[in-house]
PDB file of C-alpha atoms in Angstrom:
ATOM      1  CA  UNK A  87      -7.543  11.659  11.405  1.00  0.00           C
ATOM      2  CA  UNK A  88      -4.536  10.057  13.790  1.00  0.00           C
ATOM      3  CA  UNK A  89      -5.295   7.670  16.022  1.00  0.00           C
ATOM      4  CA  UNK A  90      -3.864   6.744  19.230  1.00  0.00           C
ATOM      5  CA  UNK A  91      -0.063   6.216  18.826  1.00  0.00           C
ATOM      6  CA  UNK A  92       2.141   4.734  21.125  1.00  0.00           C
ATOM      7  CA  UNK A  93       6.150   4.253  21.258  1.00  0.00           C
ATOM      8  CA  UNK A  94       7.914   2.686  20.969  1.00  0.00           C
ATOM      9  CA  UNK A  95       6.360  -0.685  19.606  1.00  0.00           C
ATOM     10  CA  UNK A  96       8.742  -3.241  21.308  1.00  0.00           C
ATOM     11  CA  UNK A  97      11.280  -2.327  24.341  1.00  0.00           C
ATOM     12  CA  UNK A  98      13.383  -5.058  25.929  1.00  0.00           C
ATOM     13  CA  UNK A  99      14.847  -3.975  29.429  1.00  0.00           C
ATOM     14  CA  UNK A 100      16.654  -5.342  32.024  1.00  0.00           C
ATOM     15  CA  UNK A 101      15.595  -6.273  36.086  1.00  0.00           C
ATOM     16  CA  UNK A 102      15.912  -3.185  37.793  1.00  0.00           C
ATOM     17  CA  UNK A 103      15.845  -0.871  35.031  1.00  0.00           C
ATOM     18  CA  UNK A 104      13.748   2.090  34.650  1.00  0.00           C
ATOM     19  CA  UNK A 105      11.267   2.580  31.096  1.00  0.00           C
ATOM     20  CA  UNK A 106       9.172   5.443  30.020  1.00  0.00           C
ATOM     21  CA  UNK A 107       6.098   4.972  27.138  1.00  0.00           C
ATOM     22  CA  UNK A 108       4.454   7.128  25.457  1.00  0.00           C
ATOM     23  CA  UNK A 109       0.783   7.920  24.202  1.00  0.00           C
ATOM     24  CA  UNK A 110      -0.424  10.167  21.855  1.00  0.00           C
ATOM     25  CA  UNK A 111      -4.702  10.609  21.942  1.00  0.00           C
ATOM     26  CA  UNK A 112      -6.879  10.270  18.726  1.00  0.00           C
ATOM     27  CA  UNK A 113      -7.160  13.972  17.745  1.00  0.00           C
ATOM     28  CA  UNK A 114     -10.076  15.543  20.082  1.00  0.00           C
ATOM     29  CA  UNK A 115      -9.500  13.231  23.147  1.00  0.00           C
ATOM     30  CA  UNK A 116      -8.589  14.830  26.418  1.00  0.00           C
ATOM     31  CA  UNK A 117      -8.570  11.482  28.347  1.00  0.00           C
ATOM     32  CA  UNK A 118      -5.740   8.860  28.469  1.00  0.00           C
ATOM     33  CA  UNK A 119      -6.185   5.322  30.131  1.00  0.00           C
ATOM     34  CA  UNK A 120      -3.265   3.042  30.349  1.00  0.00           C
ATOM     35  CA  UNK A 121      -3.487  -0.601  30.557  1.00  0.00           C
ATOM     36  CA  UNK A 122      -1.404  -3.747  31.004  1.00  0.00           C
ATOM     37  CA  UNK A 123      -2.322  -6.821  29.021  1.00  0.00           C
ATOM     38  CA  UNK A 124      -0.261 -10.274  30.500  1.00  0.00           C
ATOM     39  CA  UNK A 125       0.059 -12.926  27.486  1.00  0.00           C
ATOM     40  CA  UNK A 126      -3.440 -14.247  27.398  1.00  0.00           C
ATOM     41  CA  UNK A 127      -5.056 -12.199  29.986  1.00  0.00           C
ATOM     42  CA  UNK A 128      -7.607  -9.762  29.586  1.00  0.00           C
ATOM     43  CA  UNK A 129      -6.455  -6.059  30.092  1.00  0.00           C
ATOM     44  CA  UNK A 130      -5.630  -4.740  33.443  1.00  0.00           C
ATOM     45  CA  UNK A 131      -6.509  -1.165  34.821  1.00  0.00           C
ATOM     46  CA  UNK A 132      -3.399   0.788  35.549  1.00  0.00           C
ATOM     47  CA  UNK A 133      -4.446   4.455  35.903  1.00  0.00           C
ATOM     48  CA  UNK A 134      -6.453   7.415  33.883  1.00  0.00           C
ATOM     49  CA  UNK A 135      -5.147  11.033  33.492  1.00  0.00           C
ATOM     50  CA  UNK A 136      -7.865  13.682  32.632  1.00  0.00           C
ATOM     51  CA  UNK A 137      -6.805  17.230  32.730  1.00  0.00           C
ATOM     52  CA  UNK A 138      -3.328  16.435  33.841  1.00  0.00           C
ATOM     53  CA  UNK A 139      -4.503  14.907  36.572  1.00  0.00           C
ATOM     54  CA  UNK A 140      -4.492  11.166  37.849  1.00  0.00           C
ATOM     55  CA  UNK A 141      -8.495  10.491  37.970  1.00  0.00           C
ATOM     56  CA  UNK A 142      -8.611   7.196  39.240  1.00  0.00           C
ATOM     57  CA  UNK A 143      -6.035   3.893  39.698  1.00  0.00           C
ATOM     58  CA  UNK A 144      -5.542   0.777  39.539  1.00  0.00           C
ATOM     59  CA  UNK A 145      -4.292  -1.506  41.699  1.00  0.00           C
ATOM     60  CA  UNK A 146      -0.385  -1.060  41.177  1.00  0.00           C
ATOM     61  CA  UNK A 147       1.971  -0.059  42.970  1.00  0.00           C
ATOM     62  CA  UNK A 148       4.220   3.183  43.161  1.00  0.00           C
ATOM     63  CA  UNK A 149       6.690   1.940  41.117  1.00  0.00           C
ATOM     64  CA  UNK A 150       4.008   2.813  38.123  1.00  0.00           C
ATOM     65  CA  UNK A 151       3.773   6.456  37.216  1.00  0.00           C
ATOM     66  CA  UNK A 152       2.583   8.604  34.832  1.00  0.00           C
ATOM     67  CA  UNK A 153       1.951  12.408  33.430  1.00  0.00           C
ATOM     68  CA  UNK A 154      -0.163  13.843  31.134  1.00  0.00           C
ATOM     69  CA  UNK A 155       0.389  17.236  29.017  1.00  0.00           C
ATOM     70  CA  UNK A 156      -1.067  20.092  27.888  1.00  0.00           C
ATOM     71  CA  UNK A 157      -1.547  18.731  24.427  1.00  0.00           C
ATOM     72  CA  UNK A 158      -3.098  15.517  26.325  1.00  0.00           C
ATOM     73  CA  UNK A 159      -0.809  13.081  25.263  1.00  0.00           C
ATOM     74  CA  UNK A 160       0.530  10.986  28.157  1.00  0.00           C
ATOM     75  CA  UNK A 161       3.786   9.089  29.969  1.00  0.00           C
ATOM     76  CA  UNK A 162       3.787   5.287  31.319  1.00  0.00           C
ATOM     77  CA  UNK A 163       6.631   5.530  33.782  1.00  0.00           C
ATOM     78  CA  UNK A 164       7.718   2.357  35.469  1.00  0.00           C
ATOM     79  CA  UNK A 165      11.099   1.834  38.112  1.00  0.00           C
ATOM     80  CA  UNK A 166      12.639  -0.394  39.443  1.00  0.00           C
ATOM     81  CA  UNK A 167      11.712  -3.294  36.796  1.00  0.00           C
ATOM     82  CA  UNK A 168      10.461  -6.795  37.625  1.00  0.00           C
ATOM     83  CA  UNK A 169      10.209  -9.858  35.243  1.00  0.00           C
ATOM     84  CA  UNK A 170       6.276  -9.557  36.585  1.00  0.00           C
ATOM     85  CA  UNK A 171       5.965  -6.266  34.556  1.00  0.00           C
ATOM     86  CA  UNK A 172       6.999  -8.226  31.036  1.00  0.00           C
ATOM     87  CA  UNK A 173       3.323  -7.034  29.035  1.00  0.00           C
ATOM     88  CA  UNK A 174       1.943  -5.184  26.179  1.00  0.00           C
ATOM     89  CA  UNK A 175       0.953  -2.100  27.830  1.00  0.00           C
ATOM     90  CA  UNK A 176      -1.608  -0.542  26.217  1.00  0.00           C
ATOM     91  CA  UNK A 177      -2.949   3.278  25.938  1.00  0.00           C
ATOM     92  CA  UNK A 178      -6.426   3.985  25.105  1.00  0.00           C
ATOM     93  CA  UNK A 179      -8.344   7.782  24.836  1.00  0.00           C
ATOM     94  CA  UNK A 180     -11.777   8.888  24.597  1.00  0.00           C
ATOM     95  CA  UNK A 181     -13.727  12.086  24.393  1.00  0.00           C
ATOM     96  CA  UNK A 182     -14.871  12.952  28.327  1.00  0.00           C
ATOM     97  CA  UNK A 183     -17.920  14.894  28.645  1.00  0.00           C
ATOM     98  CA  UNK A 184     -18.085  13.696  32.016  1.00  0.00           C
ATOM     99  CA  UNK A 185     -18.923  10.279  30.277  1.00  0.00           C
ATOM    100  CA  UNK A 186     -17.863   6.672  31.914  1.00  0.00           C
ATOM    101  CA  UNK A 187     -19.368   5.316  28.948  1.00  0.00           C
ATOM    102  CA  UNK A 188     -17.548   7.117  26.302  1.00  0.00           C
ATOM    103  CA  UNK A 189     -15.835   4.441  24.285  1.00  0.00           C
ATOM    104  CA  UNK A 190     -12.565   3.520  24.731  1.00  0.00           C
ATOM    105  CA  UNK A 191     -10.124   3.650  21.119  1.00  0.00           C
ATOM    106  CA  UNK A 192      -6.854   2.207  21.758  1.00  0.00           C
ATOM    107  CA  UNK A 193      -3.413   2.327  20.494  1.00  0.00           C
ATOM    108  CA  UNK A 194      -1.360  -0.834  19.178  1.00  0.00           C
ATOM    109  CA  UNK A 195       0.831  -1.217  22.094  1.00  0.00           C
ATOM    110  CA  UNK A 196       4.460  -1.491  23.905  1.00  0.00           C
ATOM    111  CA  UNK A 197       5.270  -4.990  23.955  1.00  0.00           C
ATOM    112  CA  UNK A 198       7.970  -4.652  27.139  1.00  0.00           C
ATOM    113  CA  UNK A 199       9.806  -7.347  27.728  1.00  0.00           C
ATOM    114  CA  UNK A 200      11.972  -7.676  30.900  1.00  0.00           C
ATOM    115  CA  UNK A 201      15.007 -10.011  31.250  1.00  0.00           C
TER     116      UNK A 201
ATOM    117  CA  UNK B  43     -15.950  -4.242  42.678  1.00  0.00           C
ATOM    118  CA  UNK B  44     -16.835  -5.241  39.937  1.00  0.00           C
ATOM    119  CA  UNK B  45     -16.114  -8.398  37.692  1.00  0.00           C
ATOM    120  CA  UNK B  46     -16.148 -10.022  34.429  1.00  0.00           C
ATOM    121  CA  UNK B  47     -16.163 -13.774  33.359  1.00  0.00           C
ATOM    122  CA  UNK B  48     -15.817 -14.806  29.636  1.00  0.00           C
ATOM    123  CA  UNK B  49     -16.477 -18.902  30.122  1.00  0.00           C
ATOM    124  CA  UNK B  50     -15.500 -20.024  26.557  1.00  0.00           C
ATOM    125  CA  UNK B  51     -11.584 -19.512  26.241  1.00  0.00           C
ATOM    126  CA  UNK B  52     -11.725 -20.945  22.491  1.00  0.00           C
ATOM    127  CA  UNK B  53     -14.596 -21.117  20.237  1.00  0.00           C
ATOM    128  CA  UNK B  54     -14.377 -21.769  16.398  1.00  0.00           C
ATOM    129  CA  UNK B  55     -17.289 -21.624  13.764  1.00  0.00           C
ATOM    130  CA  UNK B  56     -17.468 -22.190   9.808  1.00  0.00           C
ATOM    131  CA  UNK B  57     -17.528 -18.908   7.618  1.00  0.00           C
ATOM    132  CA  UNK B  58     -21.043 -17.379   6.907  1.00  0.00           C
ATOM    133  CA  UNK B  59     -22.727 -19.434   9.950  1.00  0.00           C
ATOM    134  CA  UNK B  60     -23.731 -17.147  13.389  1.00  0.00           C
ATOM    135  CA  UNK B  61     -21.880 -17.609  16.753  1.00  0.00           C
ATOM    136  CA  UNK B  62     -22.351 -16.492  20.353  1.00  0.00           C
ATOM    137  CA  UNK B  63     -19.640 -15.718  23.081  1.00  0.00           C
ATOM    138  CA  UNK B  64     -20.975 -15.393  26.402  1.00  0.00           C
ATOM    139  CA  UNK B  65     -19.960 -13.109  29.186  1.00  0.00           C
ATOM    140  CA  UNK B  66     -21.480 -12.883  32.637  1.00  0.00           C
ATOM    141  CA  UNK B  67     -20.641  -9.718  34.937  1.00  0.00           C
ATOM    142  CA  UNK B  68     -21.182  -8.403  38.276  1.00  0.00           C
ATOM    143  CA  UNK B  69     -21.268  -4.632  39.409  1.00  0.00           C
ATOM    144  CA  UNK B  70     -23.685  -3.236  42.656  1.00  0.00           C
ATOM    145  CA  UNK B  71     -24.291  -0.129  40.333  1.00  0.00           C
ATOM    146  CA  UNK B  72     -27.881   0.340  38.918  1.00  0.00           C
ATOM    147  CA  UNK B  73     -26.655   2.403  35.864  1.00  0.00           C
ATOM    148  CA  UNK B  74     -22.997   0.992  33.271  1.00  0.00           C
ATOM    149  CA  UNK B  75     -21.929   0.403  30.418  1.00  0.00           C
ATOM    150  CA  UNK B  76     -21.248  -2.956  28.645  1.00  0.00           C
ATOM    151  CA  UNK B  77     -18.851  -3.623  26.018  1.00  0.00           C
ATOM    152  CA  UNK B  78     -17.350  -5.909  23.436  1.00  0.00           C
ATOM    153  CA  UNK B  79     -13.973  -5.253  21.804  1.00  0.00           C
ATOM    154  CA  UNK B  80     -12.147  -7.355  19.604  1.00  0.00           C
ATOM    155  CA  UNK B  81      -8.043  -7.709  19.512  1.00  0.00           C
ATOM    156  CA  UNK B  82      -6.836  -9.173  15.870  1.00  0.00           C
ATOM    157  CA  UNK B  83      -3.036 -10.561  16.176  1.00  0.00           C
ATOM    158  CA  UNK B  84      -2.376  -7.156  14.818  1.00  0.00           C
ATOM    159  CA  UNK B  85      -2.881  -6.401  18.953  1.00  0.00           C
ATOM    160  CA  UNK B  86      -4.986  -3.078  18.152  1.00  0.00           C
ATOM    161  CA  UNK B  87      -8.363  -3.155  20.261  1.00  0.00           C
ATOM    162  CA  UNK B  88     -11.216  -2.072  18.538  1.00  0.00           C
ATOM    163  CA  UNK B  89     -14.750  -1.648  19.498  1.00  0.00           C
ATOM    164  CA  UNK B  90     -17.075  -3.567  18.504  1.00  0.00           C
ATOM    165  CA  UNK B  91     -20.529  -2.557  20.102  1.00  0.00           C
ATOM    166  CA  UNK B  92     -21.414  -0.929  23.586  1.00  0.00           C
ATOM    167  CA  UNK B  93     -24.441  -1.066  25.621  1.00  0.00           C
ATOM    168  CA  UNK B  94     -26.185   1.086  28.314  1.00  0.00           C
ATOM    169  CA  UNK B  95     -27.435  -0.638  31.089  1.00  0.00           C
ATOM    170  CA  UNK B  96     -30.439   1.473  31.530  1.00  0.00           C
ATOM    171  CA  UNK B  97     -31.649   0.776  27.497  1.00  0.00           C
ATOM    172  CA  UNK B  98     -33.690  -2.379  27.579  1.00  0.00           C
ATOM    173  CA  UNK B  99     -33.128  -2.078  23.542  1.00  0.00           C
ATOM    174  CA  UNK B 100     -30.264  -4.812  22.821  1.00  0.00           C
ATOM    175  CA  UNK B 101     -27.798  -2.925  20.616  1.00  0.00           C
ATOM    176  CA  UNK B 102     -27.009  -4.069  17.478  1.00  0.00           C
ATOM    177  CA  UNK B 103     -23.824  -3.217  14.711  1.00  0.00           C
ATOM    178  CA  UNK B 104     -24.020  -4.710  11.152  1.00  0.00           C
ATOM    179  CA  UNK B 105     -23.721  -8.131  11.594  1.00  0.00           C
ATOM    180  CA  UNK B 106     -22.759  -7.442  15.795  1.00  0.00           C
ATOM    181  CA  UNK B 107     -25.820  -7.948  18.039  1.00  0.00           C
ATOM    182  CA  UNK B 108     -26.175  -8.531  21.765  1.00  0.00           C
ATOM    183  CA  UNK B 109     -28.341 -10.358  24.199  1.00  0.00           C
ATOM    184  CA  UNK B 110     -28.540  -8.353  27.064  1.00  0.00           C
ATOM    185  CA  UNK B 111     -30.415 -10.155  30.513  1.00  0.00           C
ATOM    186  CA  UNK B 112     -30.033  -7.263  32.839  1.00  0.00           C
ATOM    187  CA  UNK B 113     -31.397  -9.843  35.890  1.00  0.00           C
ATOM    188  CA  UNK B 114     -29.073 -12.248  35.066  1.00  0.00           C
ATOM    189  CA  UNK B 115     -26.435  -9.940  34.445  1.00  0.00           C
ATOM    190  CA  UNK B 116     -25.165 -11.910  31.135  1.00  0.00           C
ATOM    191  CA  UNK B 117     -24.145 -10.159  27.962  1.00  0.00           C
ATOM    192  CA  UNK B 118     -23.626 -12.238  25.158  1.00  0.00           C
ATOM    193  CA  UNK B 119     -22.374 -10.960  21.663  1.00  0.00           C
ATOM    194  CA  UNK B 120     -23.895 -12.572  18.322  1.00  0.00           C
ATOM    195  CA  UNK B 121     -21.725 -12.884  15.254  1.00  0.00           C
ATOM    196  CA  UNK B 122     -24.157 -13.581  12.091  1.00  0.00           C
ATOM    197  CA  UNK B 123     -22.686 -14.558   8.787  1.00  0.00           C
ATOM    198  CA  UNK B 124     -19.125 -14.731  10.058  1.00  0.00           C
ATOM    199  CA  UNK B 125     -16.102 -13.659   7.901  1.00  0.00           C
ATOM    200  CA  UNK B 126     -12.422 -14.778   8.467  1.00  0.00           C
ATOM    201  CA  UNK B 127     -11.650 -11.290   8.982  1.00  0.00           C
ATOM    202  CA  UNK B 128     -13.551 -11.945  12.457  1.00  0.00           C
ATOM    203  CA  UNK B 129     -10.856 -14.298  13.894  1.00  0.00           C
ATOM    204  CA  UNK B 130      -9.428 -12.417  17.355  1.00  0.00           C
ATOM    205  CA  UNK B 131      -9.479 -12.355  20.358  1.00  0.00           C
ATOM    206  CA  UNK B 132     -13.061 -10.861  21.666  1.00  0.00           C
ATOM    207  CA  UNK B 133     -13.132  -9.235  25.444  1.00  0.00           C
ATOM    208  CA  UNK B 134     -16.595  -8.468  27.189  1.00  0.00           C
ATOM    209  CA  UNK B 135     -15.793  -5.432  29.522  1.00  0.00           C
ATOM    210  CA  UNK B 136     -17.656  -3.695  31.806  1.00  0.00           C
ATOM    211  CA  UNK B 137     -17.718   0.190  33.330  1.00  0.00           C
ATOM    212  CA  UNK B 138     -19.372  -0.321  36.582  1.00  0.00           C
ATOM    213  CA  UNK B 139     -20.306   3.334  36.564  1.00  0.00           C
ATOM    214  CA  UNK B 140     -20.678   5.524  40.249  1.00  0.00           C
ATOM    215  CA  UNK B 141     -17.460   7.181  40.543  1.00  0.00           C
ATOM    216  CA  UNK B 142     -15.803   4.255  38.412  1.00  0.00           C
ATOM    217  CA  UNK B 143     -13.663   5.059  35.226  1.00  0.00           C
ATOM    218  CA  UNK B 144     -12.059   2.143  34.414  1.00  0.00           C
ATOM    219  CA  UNK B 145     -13.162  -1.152  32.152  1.00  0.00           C
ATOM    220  CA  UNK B 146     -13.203  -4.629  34.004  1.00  0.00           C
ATOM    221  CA  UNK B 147     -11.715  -6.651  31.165  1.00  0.00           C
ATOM    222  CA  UNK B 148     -13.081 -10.374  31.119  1.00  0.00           C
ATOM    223  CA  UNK B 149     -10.237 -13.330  30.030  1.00  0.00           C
ATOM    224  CA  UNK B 150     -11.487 -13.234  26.621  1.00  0.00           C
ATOM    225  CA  UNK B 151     -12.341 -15.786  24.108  1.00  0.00           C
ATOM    226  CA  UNK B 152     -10.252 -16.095  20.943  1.00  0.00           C
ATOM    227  CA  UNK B 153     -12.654 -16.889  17.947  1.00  0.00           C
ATOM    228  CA  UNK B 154     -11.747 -18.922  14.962  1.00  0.00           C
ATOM    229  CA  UNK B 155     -13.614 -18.430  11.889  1.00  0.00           C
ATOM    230  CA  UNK B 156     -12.776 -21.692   9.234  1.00  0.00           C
ATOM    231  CA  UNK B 157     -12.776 -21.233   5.752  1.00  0.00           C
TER     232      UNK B 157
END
């Protein structure tokens, strides 16, 4: 049974840039959070896609985008890079019966680095 | 809105002896969802026990238990006959339920177990 799975594991970009991720859910999730973690921070809220839809988000700005498929799995899109946005951004899926409380099982990460 | 404060950036305890981290939250909503995950340098997040606000039961996980003061709002996670395979990084998060799908991640506090 697959986890979540994210690519790719490292990325370095440059200011201005543009950078996609990518999520795959643990097999039987339909929801897809994604989350930024700054180097010794806790992690930050970006957005959550349920039924290809944006359900709720964080506060970001436009510049942070994202899709989810058919098959669930999901897109981190950012533009117009900053040095801010250097993180490990992290994707994490659960089951949604409608549940808030459904546990949360997360991939290993895009460390993006921004120079 | 809804917050999360882990107090104890660094805590470190001998092998087979119990610690507790300590996390204190804040949410107007009557009915959540508490949570402890742990990060290993490996980066994955992985659950380590989850609580319902409205069970006055304090959940418990192998050697994982939790103090949970509803009135206080504090949510403290146990550690009993710790194993250097705990060493991580531990986050207290919170789903402040309502209309709310995201987790409130706290700083975190990075345990060190000692041989």
């Amino acid at each position: 049974d697959a986890g979540v799975t994210q690519s790719p594991t490292h990325l370095i970009k440059t200011r201005g840039q543009q950078v996609t991720l990518r999520c795959s859910p643990k097999s039987g999730h339909d929801t897809v959070s994604w989350y930024q973690q700054a180097l010794g921070q806790g992690p930050q809220f970006i957005f959550q896609y349920y039924e290809e839809e944006e359900r709720q988000r964080g506060n970001f700005p436009d510049r942070f985008s994202g899709h989810q498929f058919p098959n669930y799995s999901s897109e981190l899109n950012v533009n117009a890079l900053l040095l801010g946005d250097s993180a490990l951004y992290l994707c994490a899926s659960s089951l949604d019966p409608g549940g808030r409380g459904s546990p949360l099982h997360f991939g290993n990460g895009t460390r993006l680095t921004v120079t | 809105a809804q917050t999360v404060t882990q107090s104890q950036p660094e805590m470190s305890v001998q092998e087979a002896e119990t610690v507790t981290l300590s996390c204190t939250y804040d949410t107007s909503e009557s009915n959540y969802y508490l949570f402890w995950y742990k990060q290993p340098p490996s980066r994955q997040m992985i659950l380590v026990i989850r609580q319902e606000a409205y069970k006055q039961q304090n959940a418990t996980e192998n050697r994982f238990s939790v103090n949970f003061q509803k009135a206080a709002k504090s949510f403290s996670l146990k550690i009993s006959d710790s194993q250097l395979g705990d060493t991580a990084m531990y986050f207290c998060a919170l789903n402040g339920g309502g209309s709310n799908y995201k987790l409130t991640f706290g700083k975190g506090t990075l345990l060190t177990v000692n041989p």
